[in-house]
CSV table of C-alpha atoms (C1' of nucleotides) in Angstrom, one decimal:
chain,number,residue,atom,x,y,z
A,1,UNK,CA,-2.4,-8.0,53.1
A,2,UNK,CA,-0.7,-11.3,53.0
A,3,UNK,CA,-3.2,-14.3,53.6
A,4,UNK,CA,-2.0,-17.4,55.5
A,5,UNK,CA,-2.0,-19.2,52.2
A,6,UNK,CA,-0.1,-17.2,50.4
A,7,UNK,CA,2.3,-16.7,53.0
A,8,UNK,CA,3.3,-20.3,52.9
A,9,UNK,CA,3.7,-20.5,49.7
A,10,UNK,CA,6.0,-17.5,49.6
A,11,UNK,CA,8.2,-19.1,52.0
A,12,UNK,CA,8.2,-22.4,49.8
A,13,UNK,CA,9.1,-20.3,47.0
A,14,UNK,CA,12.0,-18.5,48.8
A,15,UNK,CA,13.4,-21.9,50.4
A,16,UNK,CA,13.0,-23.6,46.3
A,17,UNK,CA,13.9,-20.6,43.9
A,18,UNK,CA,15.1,-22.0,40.9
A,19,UNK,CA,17.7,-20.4,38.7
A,20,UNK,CA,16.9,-18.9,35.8
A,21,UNK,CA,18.1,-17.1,33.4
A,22,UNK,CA,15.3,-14.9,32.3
A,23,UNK,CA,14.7,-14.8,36.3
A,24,UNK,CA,16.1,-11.7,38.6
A,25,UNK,CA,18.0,-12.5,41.4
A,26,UNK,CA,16.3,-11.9,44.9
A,27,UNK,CA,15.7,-8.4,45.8
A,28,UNK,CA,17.0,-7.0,42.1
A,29,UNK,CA,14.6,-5.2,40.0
A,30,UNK,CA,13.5,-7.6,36.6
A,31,UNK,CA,14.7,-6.2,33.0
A,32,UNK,CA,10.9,-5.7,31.3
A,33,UNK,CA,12.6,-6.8,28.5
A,34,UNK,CA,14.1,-10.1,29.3
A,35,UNK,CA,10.5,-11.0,31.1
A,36,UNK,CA,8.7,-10.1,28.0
A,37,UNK,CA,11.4,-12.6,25.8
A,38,UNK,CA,11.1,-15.3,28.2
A,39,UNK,CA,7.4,-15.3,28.6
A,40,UNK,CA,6.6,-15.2,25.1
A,41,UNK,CA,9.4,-18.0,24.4
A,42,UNK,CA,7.1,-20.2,27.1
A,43,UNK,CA,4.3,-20.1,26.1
A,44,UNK,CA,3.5,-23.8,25.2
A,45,UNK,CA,7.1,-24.5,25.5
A,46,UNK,CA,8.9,-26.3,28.5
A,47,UNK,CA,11.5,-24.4,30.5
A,48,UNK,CA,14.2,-27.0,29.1
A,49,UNK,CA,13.4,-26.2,25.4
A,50,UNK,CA,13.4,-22.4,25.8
A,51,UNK,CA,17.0,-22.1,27.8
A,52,UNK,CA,19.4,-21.9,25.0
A,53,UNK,CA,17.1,-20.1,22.8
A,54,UNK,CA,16.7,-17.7,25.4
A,55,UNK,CA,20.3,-17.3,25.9
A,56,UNK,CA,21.3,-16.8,22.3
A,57,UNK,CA,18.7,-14.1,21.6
A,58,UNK,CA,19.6,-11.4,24.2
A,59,UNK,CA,23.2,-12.3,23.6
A,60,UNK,CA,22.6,-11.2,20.3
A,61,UNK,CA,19.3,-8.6,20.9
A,62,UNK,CA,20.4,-7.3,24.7
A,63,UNK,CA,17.0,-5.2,24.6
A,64,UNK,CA,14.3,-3.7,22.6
A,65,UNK,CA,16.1,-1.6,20.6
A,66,UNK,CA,18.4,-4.0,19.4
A,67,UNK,CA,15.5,-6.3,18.5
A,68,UNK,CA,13.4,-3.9,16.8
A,69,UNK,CA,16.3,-2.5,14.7
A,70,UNK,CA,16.9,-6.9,13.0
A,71,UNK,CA,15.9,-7.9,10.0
A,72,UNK,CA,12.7,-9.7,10.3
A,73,UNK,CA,14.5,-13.0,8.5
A,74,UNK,CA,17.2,-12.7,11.4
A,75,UNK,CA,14.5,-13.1,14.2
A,76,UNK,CA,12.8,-16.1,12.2
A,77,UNK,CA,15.7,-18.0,11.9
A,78,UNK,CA,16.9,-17.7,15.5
A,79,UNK,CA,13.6,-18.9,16.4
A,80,UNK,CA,13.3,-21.4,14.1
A,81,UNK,CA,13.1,-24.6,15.7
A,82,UNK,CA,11.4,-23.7,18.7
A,83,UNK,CA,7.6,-23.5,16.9
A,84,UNK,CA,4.3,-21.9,16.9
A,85,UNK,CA,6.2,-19.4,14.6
A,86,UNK,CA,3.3,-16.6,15.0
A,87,UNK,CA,5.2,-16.2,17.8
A,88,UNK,CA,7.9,-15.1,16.2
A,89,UNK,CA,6.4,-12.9,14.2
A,90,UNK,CA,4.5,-10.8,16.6
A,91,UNK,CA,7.2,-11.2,18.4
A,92,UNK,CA,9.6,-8.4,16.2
A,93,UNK,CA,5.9,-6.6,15.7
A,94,UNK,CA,5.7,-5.8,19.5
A,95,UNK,CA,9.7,-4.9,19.2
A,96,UNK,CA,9.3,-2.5,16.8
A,97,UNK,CA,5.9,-1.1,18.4
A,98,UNK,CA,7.6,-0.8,21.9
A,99,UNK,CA,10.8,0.9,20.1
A,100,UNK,CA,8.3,3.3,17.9
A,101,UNK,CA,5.5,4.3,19.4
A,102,UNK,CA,6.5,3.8,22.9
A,103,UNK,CA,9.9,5.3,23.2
A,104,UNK,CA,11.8,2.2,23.5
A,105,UNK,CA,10.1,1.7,27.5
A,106,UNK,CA,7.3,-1.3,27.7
A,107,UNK,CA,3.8,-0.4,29.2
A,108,UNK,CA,3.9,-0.8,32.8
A,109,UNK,CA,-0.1,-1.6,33.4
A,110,UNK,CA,-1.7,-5.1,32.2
A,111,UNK,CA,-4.1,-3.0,30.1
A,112,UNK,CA,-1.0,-0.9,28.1
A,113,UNK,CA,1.0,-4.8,27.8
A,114,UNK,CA,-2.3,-6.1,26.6
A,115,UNK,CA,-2.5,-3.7,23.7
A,116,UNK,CA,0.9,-5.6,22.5
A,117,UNK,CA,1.3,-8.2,19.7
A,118,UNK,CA,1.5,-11.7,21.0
A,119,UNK,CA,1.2,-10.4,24.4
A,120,UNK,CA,-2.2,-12.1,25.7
A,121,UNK,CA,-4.1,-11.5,29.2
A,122,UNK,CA,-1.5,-14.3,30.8
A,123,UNK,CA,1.2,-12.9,29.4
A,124,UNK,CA,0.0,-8.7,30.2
A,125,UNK,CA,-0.5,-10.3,33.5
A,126,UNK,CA,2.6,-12.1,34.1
A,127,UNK,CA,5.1,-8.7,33.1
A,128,UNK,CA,3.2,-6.7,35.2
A,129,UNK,CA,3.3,-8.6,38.1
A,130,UNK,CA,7.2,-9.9,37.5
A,131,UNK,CA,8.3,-6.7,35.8
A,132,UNK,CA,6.7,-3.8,37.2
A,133,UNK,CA,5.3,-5.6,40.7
A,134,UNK,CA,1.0,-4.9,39.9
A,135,UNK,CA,-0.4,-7.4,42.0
A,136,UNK,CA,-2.1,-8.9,38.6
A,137,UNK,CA,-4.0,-12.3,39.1
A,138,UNK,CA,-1.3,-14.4,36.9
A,139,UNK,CA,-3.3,-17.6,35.6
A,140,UNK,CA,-1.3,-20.0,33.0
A,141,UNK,CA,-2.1,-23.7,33.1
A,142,UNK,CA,0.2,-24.4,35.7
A,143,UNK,CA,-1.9,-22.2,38.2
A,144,UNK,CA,-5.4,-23.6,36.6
A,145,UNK,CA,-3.9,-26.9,38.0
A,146,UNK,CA,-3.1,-25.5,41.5
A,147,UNK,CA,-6.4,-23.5,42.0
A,148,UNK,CA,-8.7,-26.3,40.5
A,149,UNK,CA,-7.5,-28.1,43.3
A,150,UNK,CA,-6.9,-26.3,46.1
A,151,UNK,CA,-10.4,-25.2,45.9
A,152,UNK,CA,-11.3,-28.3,44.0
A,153,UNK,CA,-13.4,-26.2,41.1
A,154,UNK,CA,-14.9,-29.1,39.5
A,155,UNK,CA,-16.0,-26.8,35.8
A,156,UNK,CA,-14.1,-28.3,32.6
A,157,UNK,CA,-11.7,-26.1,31.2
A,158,UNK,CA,-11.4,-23.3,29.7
A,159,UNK,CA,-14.6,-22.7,31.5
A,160,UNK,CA,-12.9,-22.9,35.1
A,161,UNK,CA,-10.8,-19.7,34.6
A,162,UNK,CA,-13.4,-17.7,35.4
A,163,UNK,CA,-14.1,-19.6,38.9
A,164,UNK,CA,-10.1,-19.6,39.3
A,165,UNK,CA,-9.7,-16.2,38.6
A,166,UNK,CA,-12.2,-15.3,41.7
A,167,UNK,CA,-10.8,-17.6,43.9
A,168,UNK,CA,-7.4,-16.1,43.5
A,169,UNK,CA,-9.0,-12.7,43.7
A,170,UNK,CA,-8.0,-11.9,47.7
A,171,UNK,CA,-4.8,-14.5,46.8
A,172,UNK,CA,-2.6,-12.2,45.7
A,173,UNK,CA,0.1,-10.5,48.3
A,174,UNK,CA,0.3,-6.7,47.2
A,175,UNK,CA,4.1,-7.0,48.3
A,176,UNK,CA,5.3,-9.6,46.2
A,177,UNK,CA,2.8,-10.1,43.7
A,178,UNK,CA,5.9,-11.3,40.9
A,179,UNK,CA,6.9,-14.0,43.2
A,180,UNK,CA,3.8,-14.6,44.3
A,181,UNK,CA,3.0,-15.7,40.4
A,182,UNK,CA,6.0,-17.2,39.7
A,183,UNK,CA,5.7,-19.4,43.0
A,184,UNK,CA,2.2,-20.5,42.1
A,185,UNK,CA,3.5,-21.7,38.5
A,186,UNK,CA,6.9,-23.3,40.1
A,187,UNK,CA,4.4,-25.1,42.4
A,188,UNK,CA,2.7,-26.1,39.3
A,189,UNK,CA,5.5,-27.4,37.5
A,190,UNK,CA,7.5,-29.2,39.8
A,191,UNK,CA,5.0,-30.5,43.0
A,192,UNK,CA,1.3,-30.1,41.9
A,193,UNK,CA,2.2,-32.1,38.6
A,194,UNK,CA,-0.6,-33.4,35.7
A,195,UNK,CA,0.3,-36.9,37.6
A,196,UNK,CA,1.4,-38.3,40.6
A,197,UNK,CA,1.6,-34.6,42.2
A,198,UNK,CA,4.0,-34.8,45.0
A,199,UNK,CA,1.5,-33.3,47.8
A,200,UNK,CA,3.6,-34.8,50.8
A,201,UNK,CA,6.2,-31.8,49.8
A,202,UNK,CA,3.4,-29.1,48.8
A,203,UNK,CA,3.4,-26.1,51.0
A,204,UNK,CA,-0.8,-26.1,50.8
A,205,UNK,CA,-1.0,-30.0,51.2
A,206,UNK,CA,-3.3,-28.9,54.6
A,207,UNK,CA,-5.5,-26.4,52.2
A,208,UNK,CA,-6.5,-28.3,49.4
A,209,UNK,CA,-9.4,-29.8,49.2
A,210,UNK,CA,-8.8,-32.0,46.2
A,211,UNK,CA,-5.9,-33.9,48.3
A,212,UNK,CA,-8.1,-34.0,51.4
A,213,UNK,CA,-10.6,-36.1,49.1
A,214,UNK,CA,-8.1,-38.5,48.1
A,215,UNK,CA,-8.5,-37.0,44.1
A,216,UNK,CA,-5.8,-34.6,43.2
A,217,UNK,CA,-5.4,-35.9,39.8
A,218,UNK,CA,-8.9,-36.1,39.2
A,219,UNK,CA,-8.5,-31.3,38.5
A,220,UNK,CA,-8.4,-29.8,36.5
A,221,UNK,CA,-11.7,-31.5,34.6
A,222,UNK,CA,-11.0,-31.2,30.5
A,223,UNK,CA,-12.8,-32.3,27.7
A,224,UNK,CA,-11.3,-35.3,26.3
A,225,UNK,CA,-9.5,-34.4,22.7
A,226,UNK,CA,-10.5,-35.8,19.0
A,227,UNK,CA,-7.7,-37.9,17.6
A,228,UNK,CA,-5.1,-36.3,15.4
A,229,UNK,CA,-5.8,-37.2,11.5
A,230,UNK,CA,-3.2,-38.2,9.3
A,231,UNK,CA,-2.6,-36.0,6.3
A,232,UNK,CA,0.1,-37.5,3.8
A,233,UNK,CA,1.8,-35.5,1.0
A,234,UNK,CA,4.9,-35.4,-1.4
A,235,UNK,CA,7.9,-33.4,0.1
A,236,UNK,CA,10.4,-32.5,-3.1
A,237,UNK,CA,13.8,-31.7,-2.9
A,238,UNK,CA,15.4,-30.0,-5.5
A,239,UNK,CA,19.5,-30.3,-5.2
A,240,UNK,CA,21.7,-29.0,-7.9
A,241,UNK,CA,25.1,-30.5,-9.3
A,242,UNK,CA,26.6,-28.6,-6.4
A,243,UNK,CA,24.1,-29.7,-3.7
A,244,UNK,CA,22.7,-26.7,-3.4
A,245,UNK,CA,18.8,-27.3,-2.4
A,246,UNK,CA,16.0,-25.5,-3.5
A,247,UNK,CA,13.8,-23.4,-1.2
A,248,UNK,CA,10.8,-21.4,-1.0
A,249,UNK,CA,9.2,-18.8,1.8
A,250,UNK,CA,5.7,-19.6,2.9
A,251,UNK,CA,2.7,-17.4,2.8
A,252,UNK,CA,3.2,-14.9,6.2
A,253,UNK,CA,-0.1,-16.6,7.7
A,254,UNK,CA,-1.3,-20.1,8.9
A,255,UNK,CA,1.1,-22.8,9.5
A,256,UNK,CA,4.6,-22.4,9.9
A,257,UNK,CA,4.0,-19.1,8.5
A,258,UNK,CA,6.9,-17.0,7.3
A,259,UNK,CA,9.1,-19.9,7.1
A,260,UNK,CA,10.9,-21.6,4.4
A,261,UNK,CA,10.4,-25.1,3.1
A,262,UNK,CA,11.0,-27.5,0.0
A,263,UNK,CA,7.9,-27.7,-2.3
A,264,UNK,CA,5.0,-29.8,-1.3
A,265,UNK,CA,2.0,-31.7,-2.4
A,266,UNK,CA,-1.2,-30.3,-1.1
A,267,UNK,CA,-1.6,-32.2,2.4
A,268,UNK,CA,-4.6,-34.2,2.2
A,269,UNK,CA,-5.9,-37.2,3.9
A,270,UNK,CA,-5.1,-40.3,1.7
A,271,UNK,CA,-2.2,-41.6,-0.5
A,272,UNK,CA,-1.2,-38.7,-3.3
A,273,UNK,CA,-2.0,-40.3,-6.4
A,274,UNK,CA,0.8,-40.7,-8.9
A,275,UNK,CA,-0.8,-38.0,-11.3
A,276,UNK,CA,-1.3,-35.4,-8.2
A,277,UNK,CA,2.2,-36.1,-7.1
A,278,UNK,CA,4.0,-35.4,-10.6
A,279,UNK,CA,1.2,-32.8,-11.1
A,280,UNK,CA,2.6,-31.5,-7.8
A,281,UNK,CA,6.1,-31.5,-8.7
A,282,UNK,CA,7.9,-28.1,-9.4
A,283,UNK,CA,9.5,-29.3,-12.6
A,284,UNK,CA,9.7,-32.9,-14.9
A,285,UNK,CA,12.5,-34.6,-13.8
A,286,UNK,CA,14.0,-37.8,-13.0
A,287,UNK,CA,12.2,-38.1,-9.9
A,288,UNK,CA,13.6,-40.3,-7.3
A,289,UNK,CA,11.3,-42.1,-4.3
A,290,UNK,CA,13.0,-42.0,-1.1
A,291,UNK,CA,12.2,-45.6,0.6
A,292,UNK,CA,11.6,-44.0,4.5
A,293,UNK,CA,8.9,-41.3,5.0
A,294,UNK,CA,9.4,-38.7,6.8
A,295,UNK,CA,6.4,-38.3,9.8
A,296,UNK,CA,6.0,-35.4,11.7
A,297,UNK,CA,3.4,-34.4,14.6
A,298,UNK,CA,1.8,-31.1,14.7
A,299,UNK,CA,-1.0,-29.7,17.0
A,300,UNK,CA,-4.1,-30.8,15.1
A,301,UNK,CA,-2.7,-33.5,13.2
A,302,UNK,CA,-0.1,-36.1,11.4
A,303,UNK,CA,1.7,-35.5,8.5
A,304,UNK,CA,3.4,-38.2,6.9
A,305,UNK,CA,6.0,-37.0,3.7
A,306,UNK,CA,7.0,-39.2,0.8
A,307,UNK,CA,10.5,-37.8,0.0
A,308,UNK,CA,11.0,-37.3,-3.5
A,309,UNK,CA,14.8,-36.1,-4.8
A,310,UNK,CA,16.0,-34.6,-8.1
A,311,UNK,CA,19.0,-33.5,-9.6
A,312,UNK,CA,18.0,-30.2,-11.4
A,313,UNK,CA,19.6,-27.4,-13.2
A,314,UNK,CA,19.2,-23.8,-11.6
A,315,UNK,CA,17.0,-23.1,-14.9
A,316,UNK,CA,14.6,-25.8,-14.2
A,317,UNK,CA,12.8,-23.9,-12.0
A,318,UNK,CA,12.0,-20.3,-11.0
A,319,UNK,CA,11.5,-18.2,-8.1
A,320,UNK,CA,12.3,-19.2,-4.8
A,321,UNK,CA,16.2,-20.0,-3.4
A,322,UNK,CA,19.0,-22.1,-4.3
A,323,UNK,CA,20.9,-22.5,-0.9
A,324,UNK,CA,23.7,-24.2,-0.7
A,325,UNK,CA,24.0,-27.7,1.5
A,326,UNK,CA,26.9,-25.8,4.3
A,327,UNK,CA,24.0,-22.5,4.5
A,328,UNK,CA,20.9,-24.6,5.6
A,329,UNK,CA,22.1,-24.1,9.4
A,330,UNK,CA,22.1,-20.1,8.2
A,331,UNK,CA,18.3,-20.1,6.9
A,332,UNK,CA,14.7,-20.2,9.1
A,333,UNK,CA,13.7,-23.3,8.3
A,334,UNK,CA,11.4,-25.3,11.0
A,335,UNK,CA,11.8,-28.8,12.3
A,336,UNK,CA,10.0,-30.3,9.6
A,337,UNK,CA,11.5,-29.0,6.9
A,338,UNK,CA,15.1,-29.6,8.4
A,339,UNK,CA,13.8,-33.4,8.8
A,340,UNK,CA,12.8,-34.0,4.9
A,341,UNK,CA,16.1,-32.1,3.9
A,342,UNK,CA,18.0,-34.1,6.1
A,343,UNK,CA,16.5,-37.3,4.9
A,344,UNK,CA,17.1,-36.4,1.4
A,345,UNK,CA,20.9,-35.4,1.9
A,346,UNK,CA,21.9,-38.5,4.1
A,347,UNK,CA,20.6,-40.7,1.0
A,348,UNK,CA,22.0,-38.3,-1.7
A,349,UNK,CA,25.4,-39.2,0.2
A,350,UNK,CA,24.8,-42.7,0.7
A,351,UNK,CA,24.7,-42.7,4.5
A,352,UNK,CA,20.9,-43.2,5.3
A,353,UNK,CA,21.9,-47.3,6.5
A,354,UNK,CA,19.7,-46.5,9.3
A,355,UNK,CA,19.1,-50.0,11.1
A,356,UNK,CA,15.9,-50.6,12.1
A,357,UNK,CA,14.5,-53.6,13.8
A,358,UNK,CA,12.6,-56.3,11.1
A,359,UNK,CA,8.9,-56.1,11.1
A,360,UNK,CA,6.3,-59.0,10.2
B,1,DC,C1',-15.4,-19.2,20.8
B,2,DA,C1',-13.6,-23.4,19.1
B,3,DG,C1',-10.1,-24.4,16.4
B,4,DG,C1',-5.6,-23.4,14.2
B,5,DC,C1',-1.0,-23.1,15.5
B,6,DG,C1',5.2,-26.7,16.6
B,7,DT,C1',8.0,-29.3,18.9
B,8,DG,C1',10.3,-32.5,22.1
B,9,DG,C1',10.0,-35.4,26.0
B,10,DG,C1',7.9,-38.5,29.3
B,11,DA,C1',4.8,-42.2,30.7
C,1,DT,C1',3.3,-46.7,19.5
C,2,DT,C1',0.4,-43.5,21.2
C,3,DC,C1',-1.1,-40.1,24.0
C,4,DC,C1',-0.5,-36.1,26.7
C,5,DC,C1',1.5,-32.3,27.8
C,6,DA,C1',4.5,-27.2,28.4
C,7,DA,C1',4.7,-20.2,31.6
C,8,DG,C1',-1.2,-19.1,25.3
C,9,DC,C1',-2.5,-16.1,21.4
C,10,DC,C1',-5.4,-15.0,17.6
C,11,DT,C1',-9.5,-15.0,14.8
DNA sequence: CAGGCGTGGGA
DNA sequence: TTCCCAAGCCT
């Protein structure tokens, strides 16, 4: 059964279908494994972000097998860049469990998906609806937007998932419950925006009862958030005569896990001392202090990097990688770390004359 | 279960 | 500048 409500918003979503290219085209069965890719590249990540990444990976991984059979280090660095590198990580987990222990097919219930690494209940949900057509109730924060205020459910998040989850319970259409979730997030993401939500142009303008009081923007009702801290450290850069620099691979868990940077200073809260910071260095050299710091936002808090540059000998230091300066593109190194090397290279070379507006 | 976990863009 | 956010998952 197809309700009124959901009826208009199908016919929204068949008059605004975007193009995408994780996205089958009308009436063609989805590929479980380019819906898989695509909803684990969005999580927390904008549709813009996610495009070429998206692109590049099943050019070079066109399914599961292909995926499963990469190096680890491969999968990294194609995904370095785009963040939240657990991601990553479970991502060629759940590639080799699918091509091992399930034959190379995915699950095709929300309960066998949910058994997956890195595969949550939005995204089990989301693949079977869009993948395998289970009328599963789809909920992202897109749709938490919608429903809070369509049926103006006035609980704080994360709280109100469970009231959204109810009220979408007789929502969804049992013959098109994949567009019926993508249409709900596309209604999220484009009219029924954080602010200013278009609802002249929303197919449920005459439905929701957040509009109809004048207080859209008011949903969904959140917790306001602690302010990020500032954490500062010394970044070190290592480049030999040839400017090769040297690198190291982080521990497999917590931040940017898996990933390779330049040595650090432990990342505390106030100014390194100079005792920590050569204490800190990976060898005694003729340490150089770049003039510009490099700052860099992550989830939970600020990190701001004093840039320190050396000219060492490949003896000076042990374990690790030397990597030479035209092989950093080649290597999974995060935003971050590209940043500080970056810095430290443009100055090495003389061409850091950034021009930046006099302060007082 | 609250907090850890990236990044880039828009207001 | 600063804040918020964008198709969440894991512990």
């Amino acid at each position: 059964m197809t309700t009124a409500l959901a009826g208009a918003l199908l016919a929204w979503y068949d008059r605004h279908r975007r193009v995408m290219p994780w996205r089958a085209r009308s009436g063609e069965r989805a590929d479980p494994y380019r819906v898989w890719l695509a909803e684990i590249m969005l999580q927390q990540t904008t549709v813009a972000t996610v495009g070429p990444y998206f692109e590049r990976f099943v050019k070079r991984w066109p399914n599961v097998a292909a995926l499963a059979a990469a190096p680890r280090e491969d999968v990294l660095h194609a995904w370095a860049g785009l963040g939240y590198y657990a991601r990553a990580r479970n991502l060629h987990a759940c590639a080799k469990a699918v091509a091992d222990s399930h034959g190379g097919v995915f699950p095709d219930t929300e309960e066998g998906l949910l058994e997956l690494p890195g595969v949550g209940p939005y995204t089990a949900a989301a693949i079977a609806a869009i993948a395998f057509g289970r009328p599963s109730i789809v909920i992202d924060g897109n749709v938490e937007r919608v429903m809070t205020r369509v049926f103006a459910i006035d609980t704080p998040l994360p709280k109100a998932k469970i009231d959204v989850r109810a009220a979408m319970a007789d929502l969804v259409p049992v013959d098109r419950p994949g567009d019926f979730a993508q249409a709900t997030m596309d209604l999220g993401a484009t009219i029924c925006s954080p602010r200013r939500p278009k609802c002249m142009l929303c197919p449920w303008e005459m439905a929701c009862r957040a509009h109809a009081a004048g207080e859209a923007e008011r949903y969904p009702v959140k917790l306001k958030r602690a302010k990020r801290p500032l954490k500062r450290a010394i970044a070190y850069v290592l480049t030999d005569r040839q400017g090769a620099v040297w690198l190291r691979r982080r521990a497999d868990d917590g931040l940017l896990g898996g990933m390779m940077e330049v040595p650090s200073s432990e990342w505390a809260a106030g100014e390194p001392s100079a005792k920590i910071a050569r204490a800190a260095a990976p060898a005694a050299l003729a340490w150089r202090e770049l003039p510009e710091k490099v700052r860099h936002g992550f989830t939970h808090f600020e990190l701001e990097l004093t840039v320190w540059t050396a000219q060492a000998r490949r003896a000076d230091v042990s374990g690790g990688q030397w990597v030479a300066a035209d092989g950093l593109d080649a290597v999974a190194l995060p935003t971050l770390m590209r940043k500080v090397i970056a810095r430290a290279i443009a100055r090495a070379k003389g061409t850091s004359k950034k021009r930046r507006p006099k302060r007082a």
